[in-house]
Amino acid sequence: MGYGSINGFRASVAHSFTWYDLHEDKTTGLRIHPFCFMDANSFYEQHQSAKTSYEELKFYSEICKKNNGHLITIFHNNFLGTDRAFKGWKEMYHKFTSHFQQ
């Protein structure tokens, strides 16, 4: 679960949770895993560069770490490929993920 036009915590949490069925007035077995960052939101909707998006991603990562949350991101393969339109995104992704390999 996440926004399709802007990055952020749509469900206001960084943990998974069970879906609540309002019609039946009960918790279901469906587990929702909210994401807070998607490359397409940054690029197409927020008109950010890879560098600016890196800073935003670091911000979300720090919030999740501070609150023992789960950082879930969505990256599309075309952003990580060789298309000139997405120059710098592959490097940004590598730079960000390298922090978790220590």
N, CA, C and O atoms as a printed pandas DataFrame, in Angstrom:
     atom_number atom_name residue_name chain_id  residue_number  x_coord  y_coord  z_coord
0              1         N          MET        A               1    0.845   -1.161    0.000
1              2        CA          MET        A               1    0.000    0.000    0.000
2              3         C          MET        A               1    0.896    1.231    0.000
3              4         O          MET        A               1    1.843    1.320    0.781
4              5         N          GLY        A               2    0.595    2.167   -0.870
5              6        CA          GLY        A               2    1.350    3.409   -0.922
6              7         C          GLY        A               2    0.702    4.379   -1.885
7              8         O          GLY        A               2   -0.274    4.053   -2.562
8              9         N          TYR        A               3    1.249    5.550   -1.935
9             10        CA          TYR        A               3    0.743    6.571   -2.844
10            11         C          TYR        A               3    1.240    6.311   -4.260
11            12         O          TYR        A               3    2.335    5.785   -4.457
12            13         N          GLY        A               4    0.433    6.681   -5.238
13            14        CA          GLY        A               4    0.811    6.561   -6.636
14            15         C          GLY        A               4    1.214    7.885   -7.245
15            16         O          GLY        A               4    1.464    7.963   -8.448
16            17         N          SER        A               5    1.281    8.932   -6.432
17            18        CA          SER        A               5    1.640   10.231   -6.987
18            19         C          SER        A               5    2.636   11.008   -6.133
19            20         O          SER        A               5    3.169   12.022   -6.583
20            21         N          ILE        A               6    2.891   10.557   -4.932
21            22        CA          ILE        A               6    3.849   11.237   -4.059
22            23         C          ILE        A               6    4.415   10.220   -3.079
23            24         O          ILE        A               6    3.729    9.273   -2.693
24            25         N          ASN        A               7    5.658   10.416   -2.681
25            26        CA          ASN        A               7    6.255    9.517   -1.707
26            27         C          ASN        A               7    5.810    9.901   -0.304
27            28         O          ASN        A               7    5.500   11.060   -0.029
28            29         N          GLY        A               8    5.785    8.913    0.569
29            30        CA          GLY        A               8    5.382    9.144    1.953
30            31         C          GLY        A               8    4.699    7.926    2.528
31            32         O          GLY        A               8    4.526    6.915    1.848
32            33         N          PHE        A               9    4.319    8.029    3.766
33            34        CA          PHE        A               9    3.701    6.921    4.489
34            35         C          PHE        A               9    2.186    7.018    4.392
35            36         O          PHE        A               9    1.554    7.666    5.226
36            37         N          ARG        A              10    1.610    6.399    3.412
37            38        CA          ARG        A              10    0.171    6.490    3.173
38            39         C          ARG        A              10   -0.652    6.000    4.358
39            40         O          ARG        A              10   -1.663    6.603    4.718
40            41         N          ALA        A              11   -0.217    4.926    4.946
41            42        CA          ALA        A              11   -0.957    4.385    6.086
42            43         C          ALA        A              11   -0.467    4.986    7.404
43            44         O          ALA        A              11   -0.917    4.588    8.478
44            45         N          SER        A              12    0.448    5.935    7.317
45            46        CA          SER        A              12    1.033    6.608    8.490
46            47         C          SER        A              12    1.814    5.674    9.391
47            48         O          SER        A              12    2.091    6.013   10.541
48            49         N          VAL        A              13    2.173    4.512    8.892
49            50        CA          VAL        A              13    2.966    3.555    9.666
50            51         C          VAL        A              13    4.036    2.927    8.784
51            52         O          VAL        A              13    3.919    2.904    7.559
52            53         N          ALA        A              14    5.079    2.418    9.427
53            54        CA          ALA        A              14    6.162    1.744    8.724
54            55         C          ALA        A              14    6.250    0.277    9.149
55            56         O          ALA        A              14    7.324   -0.323    9.164
56            57         N          HIS        A              15    5.108   -0.268    9.485
57            58        CA          HIS        A              15    4.993   -1.687    9.856
58            59         C          HIS        A              15    3.815   -2.286    9.098
59            60         O          HIS        A              15    2.878   -1.583    8.719
60            61         N          SER        A              16    3.879   -3.577    8.888
61            62        CA          SER        A              16    2.734   -4.235    8.265
62            63         C          SER        A              16    1.584   -4.286    9.274
63            64         O          SER        A              16    1.781   -4.186   10.485
64            65         N          PHE        A              17    0.403   -4.442    8.737
65            66        CA          PHE        A              17   -0.781   -4.512    9.596
66            67         C          PHE        A              17   -1.844   -5.347    8.888
67            68         O          PHE        A              17   -1.796   -5.532    7.672
68            69         N          THR        A              18   -2.790   -5.839    9.652
69            70        CA          THR        A              18   -3.871   -6.619    9.055
70            71         C          THR        A              18   -4.974   -5.677    8.583
71            72         O          THR        A              18   -5.244   -4.644    9.197
72            73         N          TRP        A              19   -5.595   -6.060    7.488
73            74        CA          TRP        A              19   -6.668   -5.272    6.895
74            75         C          TRP        A              19   -7.929   -5.419    7.729
75            76         O          TRP        A              19   -8.283   -6.514    8.167
76            77         N          TYR        A              20   -8.591   -4.305    7.936
77            78        CA          TYR        A              20   -9.843   -4.334    8.687
78            79         C          TYR        A              20  -11.002   -4.184    7.711
79            80         O          TYR        A              20  -11.060   -3.217    6.951
80            81         N          ASP        A              21  -11.912   -5.131    7.733
81            82        CA          ASP        A              21  -13.081   -5.120    6.862
82            83         C          ASP        A              21  -14.189   -4.323    7.549
83            84         O          ASP        A              21  -14.814   -4.794    8.499
84            85         N          LEU        A              22  -14.416   -3.112    7.051
85            86        CA          LEU        A              22  -15.436   -2.251    7.661
86            87         C          LEU        A              22  -16.845   -2.822    7.498
87            88         O          LEU        A              22  -17.682   -2.704    8.393
88            89         N          HIS        A              23  -17.092   -3.437    6.349
89            90        CA          HIS        A              23  -18.425   -3.995    6.094
90            91         C          HIS        A              23  -18.756   -5.117    7.086
91            92         O          HIS        A              23  -19.861   -5.191    7.623
92            93         N          GLU        A              24  -17.762   -5.989    7.313
93            94        CA          GLU        A              24  -17.965   -7.115    8.236
94            95         C          GLU        A              24  -17.625   -6.751    9.682
95            96         O          GLU        A              24  -17.927   -7.508   10.604
96            97         N          ASP        A              25  -17.000   -5.596    9.876
97            98        CA          ASP        A              25  -16.584   -5.126   11.198
98            99         C          ASP        A              25  -15.669   -6.138   11.894
99           100         O          ASP        A              25  -15.885   -6.527   13.042
100          101         N          LYS        A              26  -14.617   -6.553   11.131
101          102        CA          LYS        A              26  -13.655   -7.486   11.727
102          103         C          LYS        A              26  -12.318   -7.420   10.985
103          104         O          LYS        A              26  -12.228   -6.982    9.838
104          105         N          THR        A              27  -11.301   -7.870   11.688
105          106        CA          THR        A              27   -9.967   -7.972   11.109
106          107         C          THR        A              27   -9.921   -9.180   10.198
107          108         O          THR        A              27  -10.494  -10.225   10.504
108          109         N          THR        A              28   -9.226   -9.030    9.062
109          110        CA          THR        A              28   -9.090  -10.150    8.121
110          111         C          THR        A              28   -7.688  -10.740    8.214
111          112         O          THR        A              28   -6.850  -10.251    8.972
112          113         N          GLY        A              29   -7.444  -11.775    7.453
113          114        CA          GLY        A              29   -6.125  -12.397    7.390
114          115         C          GLY        A              29   -5.190  -11.716    6.398
115          116         O          GLY        A              29   -4.022  -12.088    6.281
116          117         N          LEU        A              30   -5.702  -10.722    5.688
117          118        CA          LEU        A              30   -4.891  -10.003    4.706
118          119         C          LEU        A              30   -3.913   -9.081    5.414
119          120         O          LEU        A              30   -4.321   -8.237    6.212
120          121         N          ARG        A              31   -2.612   -9.236    5.126
121          122        CA          ARG        A              31   -1.580   -8.403    5.740
122          123         C          ARG        A              31   -1.127   -7.360    4.722
123          124         O          ARG        A              31   -0.761   -7.703    3.597
124          125         N          ILE        A              32   -1.151   -6.101    5.112
125          126        CA          ILE        A              32   -0.761   -4.979    4.274
126          127         C          ILE        A              32    0.662   -4.558    4.638
127          128         O          ILE        A              32    0.991   -4.406    5.815
128          129         N          HIS        A              33    1.501   -4.373    3.619
129          130        CA          HIS        A              33    2.883   -3.922    3.792
130          131         C          HIS        A              33    3.022   -2.573    3.094
131          132         O          HIS        A              33    3.184   -2.536    1.874
132          133         N          PRO        A              34    2.964   -1.476    3.825
133          134        CA          PRO        A              34    3.029   -0.163    3.194
134          135         C          PRO        A              34    4.438    0.178    2.707
135          136         O          PRO        A              34    5.428   -0.124    3.374
136          137         N          PHE        A              35    4.509    0.808    1.541
137          138        CA          PHE        A              35    5.796    1.309    1.055
138          139         C          PHE        A              35    5.787    2.830    1.161
139          140         O          PHE        A              35    4.726    3.454    1.161
140          141         N          CYS        A              36    6.976    3.420    1.252
141          142        CA          CYS        A              36    7.038    4.879    1.423
142          143         C          CYS        A              36    7.778    5.576    0.294
143          144         O          CYS        A              36    7.781    6.805    0.232
144          145         N          PHE        A              37    8.407    4.819   -0.600
145          146        CA          PHE        A              37    9.167    5.456   -1.676
146          147         C          PHE        A              37    9.023    4.646   -2.957
147          148         O          PHE        A              37    9.179    3.425   -2.960
148          149         N          MET        A              38    8.721    5.351   -4.044
149          150        CA          MET        A              38    8.692    4.727   -5.372
150          151         C          MET        A              38    9.397    5.676   -6.335
151          152         O          MET        A              38    9.118    6.874   -6.373
152          153         N          ASP        A              39   10.313    5.112   -7.107
153          154        CA          ASP        A              39   11.093    5.917   -8.045
154          155         C          ASP        A              39   10.215    6.691   -9.025
155          156         O          ASP        A              39   10.517    7.841   -9.344
156          157         N          ALA        A              40    9.149    6.090   -9.500
157          158        CA          ALA        A              40    8.275    6.744  -10.472
158          159         C          ALA        A              40    7.588    7.974   -9.874
159          160         O          ALA        A              40    7.368    8.962  -10.575
160          161         N          ASN        A              41    7.250    7.919   -8.587
161          162        CA          ASN        A              41    6.685    9.108   -7.937
162          163         C          ASN        A              41    7.691   10.246   -7.955
163          164         O          ASN        A              41    7.349   11.381   -8.290
164          165         N          SER        A              42    8.923    9.943   -7.595
165          166        CA          SER        A              42    9.966   10.965   -7.563
166          167         C          SER        A              42   10.191   11.578   -8.936
167          168         O          SER        A              42   10.269   12.798   -9.075
168          169         N          PHE        A              43   10.295   10.736   -9.936
169          170        CA          PHE        A              43   10.652   11.178  -11.281
170          171         C          PHE        A              43    9.497   11.855  -12.007
171          172         O          PHE        A              43    9.626   12.990  -12.467
172          173         N          TYR        A              44    8.376   11.163  -12.109
173          174        CA          TYR        A              44    7.253   11.652  -12.913
174          175         C          TYR        A              44    6.354   12.664  -12.197
175          176         O          TYR        A              44    5.894   13.634  -12.800
176          177         N          GLU        A              45    6.117   12.433  -10.934
177          178        CA          GLU        A              45    5.148   13.257  -10.204
178          179         C          GLU        A              45    5.801   14.412   -9.440
179          180         O          GLU        A              45    5.303   15.537   -9.463
180          181         N          GLN        A              46    6.907   14.128   -8.772
181          182        CA          GLN        A              46    7.571   15.143   -7.969
182          183         C          GLN        A              46    8.665   15.868   -8.753
183          184         O          GLN        A              46    9.214   16.864   -8.280
184          185         N          HIS        A              47    8.979   15.373   -9.940
185          186        CA          HIS        A              47    9.976   15.970  -10.843
186          187         C          HIS        A              47   11.335   16.151  -10.160
187          188         O          HIS        A              47   11.972   17.199  -10.274
188          189         N          GLN        A              48   11.757   15.116   -9.456
189          190        CA          GLN        A              48   13.024   15.158   -8.728
190          191         C          GLN        A              48   14.134   14.493   -9.530
191          192         O          GLN        A              48   13.891   13.607  -10.348
192          193         N          SER        A              49   15.337   14.936   -9.279
193          194        CA          SER        A              49   16.521   14.299   -9.839
194          195         C          SER        A              49   16.859   13.071   -8.988
195          196         O          SER        A              49   16.294   12.874   -7.912
196          197         N          ALA        A              50   17.768   12.269   -9.477
197          198        CA          ALA        A              50   18.214   11.110   -8.703
198          199         C          ALA        A              50   18.871   11.568   -7.406
199          200         O          ALA        A              50   18.712   10.927   -6.368
200          201         N          LYS        A              51   19.602   12.665   -7.462
201          202        CA          LYS        A              51   20.283   13.188   -6.275
202          203         C          LYS        A              51   19.276   13.643   -5.218
203          204         O          LYS        A              51   19.428   13.317   -4.041
204          205         N          THR        A              52   18.268   14.379   -5.618
205          206        CA          THR        A              52   17.238   14.837   -4.681
206          207         C          THR        A              52   16.463   13.651   -4.117
207          208         O          THR        A              52   16.135   13.621   -2.931
208          209         N          SER        A              53   16.176   12.688   -4.965
209          210        CA          SER        A              53   15.452   11.488   -4.521
210          211         C          SER        A              53   16.277   10.684   -3.536
211          212         O          SER        A              53   15.732   10.084   -2.609
212          213         N          TYR        A              54   17.594   10.668   -3.729
213          214        CA          TYR        A              54   18.482    9.983   -2.789
214          215         C          TYR        A              54   18.342   10.590   -1.394
215          216         O          TYR        A              54   18.265    9.870   -0.399
216          217         N          GLU        A              55   18.309   11.915   -1.334
217          218        CA          GLU        A              55   18.166   12.598   -0.043
218          219         C          GLU        A              55   16.814   12.272    0.591
219          220         O          GLU        A              55   16.726   12.062    1.801
220          221         N          GLU        A              56   15.767   12.231   -0.224
221          222        CA          GLU        A              56   14.447   11.878    0.288
222          223         C          GLU        A              56   14.435   10.442    0.802
223          224         O          GLU        A              56   13.868   10.161    1.858
224          225         N          LEU        A              57   15.049    9.553    0.069
225          226        CA          LEU        A              57   15.113    8.148    0.460
226          227         C          LEU        A              57   15.892    7.980    1.763
227          228         O          LEU        A              57   15.496    7.192    2.622
228          229         N          LYS        A              58   16.976    8.701    1.915
229          230        CA          LYS        A              58   17.733    8.669    3.174
230          231         C          LYS        A              58   16.865    9.158    4.336
231          232         O          LYS        A              58   16.914    8.601    5.433
232          233         N          PHE        A              59   16.076   10.197    4.089
233          234        CA          PHE        A              59   15.176   10.727    5.111
234          235         C          PHE        A              59   14.194    9.650    5.577
235          236         O          PHE        A              59   14.017    9.451    6.778
236          237         N          TYR        A              60   13.560    8.961    4.638
237          238        CA          TYR        A              60   12.613    7.900    4.999
238          239         C          TYR        A              60   13.317    6.747    5.713
239          240         O          TYR        A              60   12.768    6.156    6.643
240          241         N          SER        A              61   14.514    6.439    5.279
241          242        CA          SER        A              61   15.283    5.375    5.907
242          243         C          SER        A              61   15.588    5.702    7.365
243          244         O          SER        A              61   15.498    4.840    8.239
244          245         N          GLU        A              62   15.946    6.946    7.608
245          246        CA          GLU        A              62   16.253    7.375    8.982
246          247         C          GLU        A              62   15.008    7.350    9.863
247          248         O          GLU        A              62   15.083    6.969   11.031
248          249         N          ILE        A              63   13.875    7.748    9.316
249          250        CA          ILE        A              63   12.615    7.692   10.074
250          251         C          ILE        A              63   12.287    6.249   10.442
251          252         O          ILE        A              63   11.923    5.956   11.581
252          253         N          CYS        A              64   12.419    5.352    9.469
253          254        CA          CYS        A              64   12.120    3.936    9.727
254          255         C          CYS        A              64   13.055    3.362   10.774
255          256         O          CYS        A              64   12.628    2.636   11.672
256          257         N          LYS        A              65   14.331    3.690   10.655
257          258        CA          LYS        A              65   15.308    3.174   11.614
258          259         C          LYS        A              65   15.017    3.703   13.018
259          260         O          LYS        A              65   15.053    2.949   13.991
260          261         N          LYS        A              66   14.732    4.989   13.119
261          262        CA          LYS        A              66   14.456    5.623   14.409
262          263         C          LYS        A              66   13.230    5.020   15.079
263          264         O          LYS        A              66   13.175    4.947   16.307
264          265         N          ASN        A              67   12.257    4.594   14.306
265          266        CA          ASN        A              67   11.005    4.063   14.844
266          267         C          ASN        A              67   10.876    2.551   14.719
267          268         O          ASN        A              67    9.781    2.008   14.863
268          269         N          ASN        A              68   11.993    1.863   14.452
269          270        CA          ASN        A              68   12.006    0.407   14.282
270          271         C          ASN        A              68   11.009   -0.045   13.223
271          272         O          ASN        A              68   10.375   -1.091   13.362
272          273         N          GLY        A              69   10.875    0.744   12.171
273          274        CA          GLY        A              69    9.952    0.424   11.087
274          275         C          GLY        A              69   10.628   -0.344    9.966
275          276         O          GLY        A              69   11.824   -0.632   10.024
276          277         N          HIS        A              70    9.860   -0.667    8.962
277          278        CA          HIS        A              70   10.345   -1.390    7.797
278          279         C          HIS        A              70   10.374   -0.430    6.616
279          280         O          HIS        A              70    9.362    0.187    6.280
280          281         N          LEU        A              71   11.529   -0.309    5.995
281          282        CA          LEU        A              71   11.665    0.536    4.818
282          283         C          LEU        A              71   11.350   -0.302    3.591
283          284         O          LEU        A              71   12.118   -1.194    3.230
284          285         N          ILE        A              72   10.237   -0.023    2.959
285          286        CA          ILE        A              72    9.853   -0.725    1.743
286          287         C          ILE        A              72    9.843    0.287    0.607
287          288         O          ILE        A              72    9.185    1.325    0.680
288          289         N          THR        A              73   10.588   -0.036   -0.445
289          290        CA          THR        A              73   10.683    0.842   -1.608
290          291         C          THR        A              73   10.262    0.079   -2.855
291          292         O          THR        A              73   10.226   -1.151   -2.872
292          293         N          ILE        A              74    9.948    0.834   -3.891
293          294        CA          ILE        A              74    9.656    0.245   -5.193
294          295         C          ILE        A              74   10.558    0.912   -6.218
295          296         O          ILE        A              74   10.527    2.130   -6.396
296          297         N          PHE        A              75   11.362    0.095   -6.887
297          298        CA          PHE        A              75   12.196    0.558   -7.985
298          299         C          PHE        A              75   11.827   -0.243   -9.220
299          300         O          PHE        A              75   11.710   -1.467   -9.164
300          301         N          HIS        A              76   11.646    0.445  -10.323
301          302        CA          HIS        A              76   11.299   -0.199  -11.588
302          303         C          HIS        A              76   12.564   -0.492  -12.381
303          304         O          HIS        A              76   13.523    0.279  -12.349
304          305         N          ASN        A              77   12.556   -1.612  -13.092
305          306        CA          ASN        A              77   13.755   -2.024  -13.813
306          307         C          ASN        A              77   14.216   -1.004  -14.852
307          308         O          ASN        A              77   15.414   -0.903  -15.115
308          309         N          ASN        A              78   13.297   -0.248  -15.445
309          310        CA          ASN        A              78   13.731    0.719  -16.450
310          311         C          ASN        A              78   14.537    1.864  -15.826
311          312         O          ASN        A              78   15.373    2.464  -16.503
312          313         N          PHE        A              79   14.300    2.175  -14.550
313          314        CA          PHE        A              79   15.086    3.198  -13.870
314          315         C          PHE        A              79   16.509    2.708  -13.608
315          316         O          PHE        A              79   17.437    3.508  -13.495
316          317         N          LEU        A              80   16.671    1.412  -13.513
317          318        CA          LEU        A              80   17.976    0.832  -13.198
318          319         C          LEU        A              80   18.708    0.340  -14.442
319          320         O          LEU        A              80   19.771   -0.272  -14.341
320          321         N          GLY        A              81   18.147    0.602  -15.595
321          322        CA          GLY        A              81   18.751    0.160  -16.851
322          323         C          GLY        A              81   19.655    1.221  -17.462
323          324         O          GLY        A              81   20.264    2.025  -16.756
324          325         N          THR        A              82   19.728    1.205  -18.774
325          326        CA          THR        A              82   20.654    2.092  -19.483
326          327         C          THR        A              82   19.963    3.224  -20.232
327          328         O          THR        A              82   20.623    3.970  -20.955
328          329         N          ASP        A              83   18.657    3.367  -20.077
329          330        CA          ASP        A              83   17.927    4.440  -20.750
330          331         C          ASP        A              83   18.455    5.796  -20.261
331          332         O          ASP        A              83   18.532    6.039  -19.056
332          333         N          ARG        A              84   18.811    6.661  -21.188
333          334        CA          ARG        A              84   19.377    7.973  -20.839
334          335         C          ARG        A              84   18.433    8.833  -20.008
335          336         O          ARG        A              84   18.884    9.680  -19.237
336          337         N          ALA        A              85   17.142    8.625  -20.156
337          338        CA          ALA        A              85   16.168    9.410  -19.398
338          339         C          ALA        A              85   16.342    9.218  -17.892
339          340         O          ALA        A              85   15.997   10.101  -17.106
340          341         N          PHE        A              86   16.875    8.070  -17.496
341          342        CA          PHE        A              86   17.018    7.749  -16.081
342          343         C          PHE        A              86   18.486    7.755  -15.646
343          344         O          PHE        A              86   18.874    7.021  -14.737
344          345         N          LYS        A              87   19.274    8.567  -16.283
345          346        CA          LYS        A              87   20.700    8.655  -15.956
346          347         C          LYS        A              87   20.874    9.046  -14.486
347          348         O          LYS        A              87   20.261    9.999  -14.004
348          349         N          GLY        A              88   21.703    8.306  -13.802
349          350        CA          GLY        A              88   22.001    8.566  -12.397
350          351         C          GLY        A              88   21.181    7.755  -11.412
351          352         O          GLY        A              88   21.554    7.639  -10.245
352          353         N          TRP        A              89   20.079    7.197  -11.862
353          354        CA          TRP        A              89   19.218    6.438  -10.940
354          355         C          TRP        A              89   19.844    5.119  -10.514
355          356         O          TRP        A              89   19.746    4.738   -9.348
356          357         N          LYS        A              90   20.473    4.428  -11.426
357          358        CA          LYS        A              90   21.124    3.151  -11.092
358          359         C          LYS        A              90   22.224    3.393  -10.057
359          360         O          LYS        A              90   22.364    2.632   -9.099
360          361         N          GLU        A              91   22.997    4.453  -10.258
361          362        CA          GLU        A              91   24.064    4.785   -9.325
362          363         C          GLU        A              91   23.498    5.188   -7.962
363          364         O          GLU        A              91   24.059    4.838   -6.924
364          365         N          MET        A              92   22.393    5.921   -7.973
365          366        CA          MET        A              92   21.751    6.319   -6.724
366          367         C          MET        A              92   21.271    5.091   -5.957
367          368         O          MET        A              92   21.438    4.996   -4.741
368          369         N          TYR        A              93   20.673    4.156   -6.686
369          370        CA          TYR        A              93   20.170    2.931   -6.070
370          371         C          TYR        A              93   21.328    2.139   -5.454
371          372         O          TYR        A              93   21.227    1.651   -4.329
372          373         N          HIS        A              94   22.404    2.020   -6.189
373          374        CA          HIS        A              94   23.580    1.290   -5.700
374          375         C          HIS        A              94   24.166    1.986   -4.465
375          376         O          HIS        A              94   24.519    1.328   -3.485
376          377         N          LYS        A              95   24.266    3.310   -4.519
377          378        CA          LYS        A              95   24.795    4.078   -3.389
378          379         C          LYS        A              95   23.926    3.857   -2.155
379          380         O          LYS        A              95   24.446    3.646   -1.059
380          381         N          PHE        A              96   22.618    3.902   -2.324
381          382        CA          PHE        A              96   21.719    3.726   -1.192
382          383         C          PHE        A              96   21.791    2.308   -0.625
383          384         O          PHE        A              96   21.905    2.132    0.588
384          385         N          THR        A              97   21.725    1.310   -1.483
385          386        CA          THR        A              97   21.731   -0.075   -0.991
386          387         C          THR        A              97   23.078   -0.484   -0.412
387          388         O          THR        A              97   23.143   -1.429    0.374
388          389         N          SER        A              98   24.148    0.200   -0.781
389          390        CA          SER        A              98   25.467   -0.154   -0.251
390          391         C          SER        A              98   25.551    0.102    1.252
391          392         O          SER        A              98   26.381   -0.506    1.927
392          393         N          HIS        A              99   24.719    0.978    1.785
393          394        CA          HIS        A              99   24.695    1.244    3.224
394          395         C          HIS        A              99   24.227    0.022    4.004
395          396         O          HIS        A              99   24.561   -0.117    5.181
396          397         N          PHE        A             100   23.467   -0.859    3.378
397          398        CA          PHE        A             100   22.903   -2.026    4.066
398          399         C          PHE        A             100   23.778   -3.265    3.942
399          400         O          PHE        A             100   23.464   -4.310    4.512
400          401         N          GLN        A             101   24.875   -3.153    3.200
401          402        CA          GLN        A             101   25.744   -4.299    2.969
402          403         C          GLN        A             101   26.903   -4.335    3.955
403          404         O          GLN        A             101   27.803   -5.163    3.816
404          405         N          GLN        A             102   26.895   -3.467    4.932
405          406        CA          GLN        A             102   27.989   -3.389    5.900
406          407         C          GLN        A             102   27.764   -4.285    7.071
407          408         O          GLN        A             102   28.595   -4.336    7.978
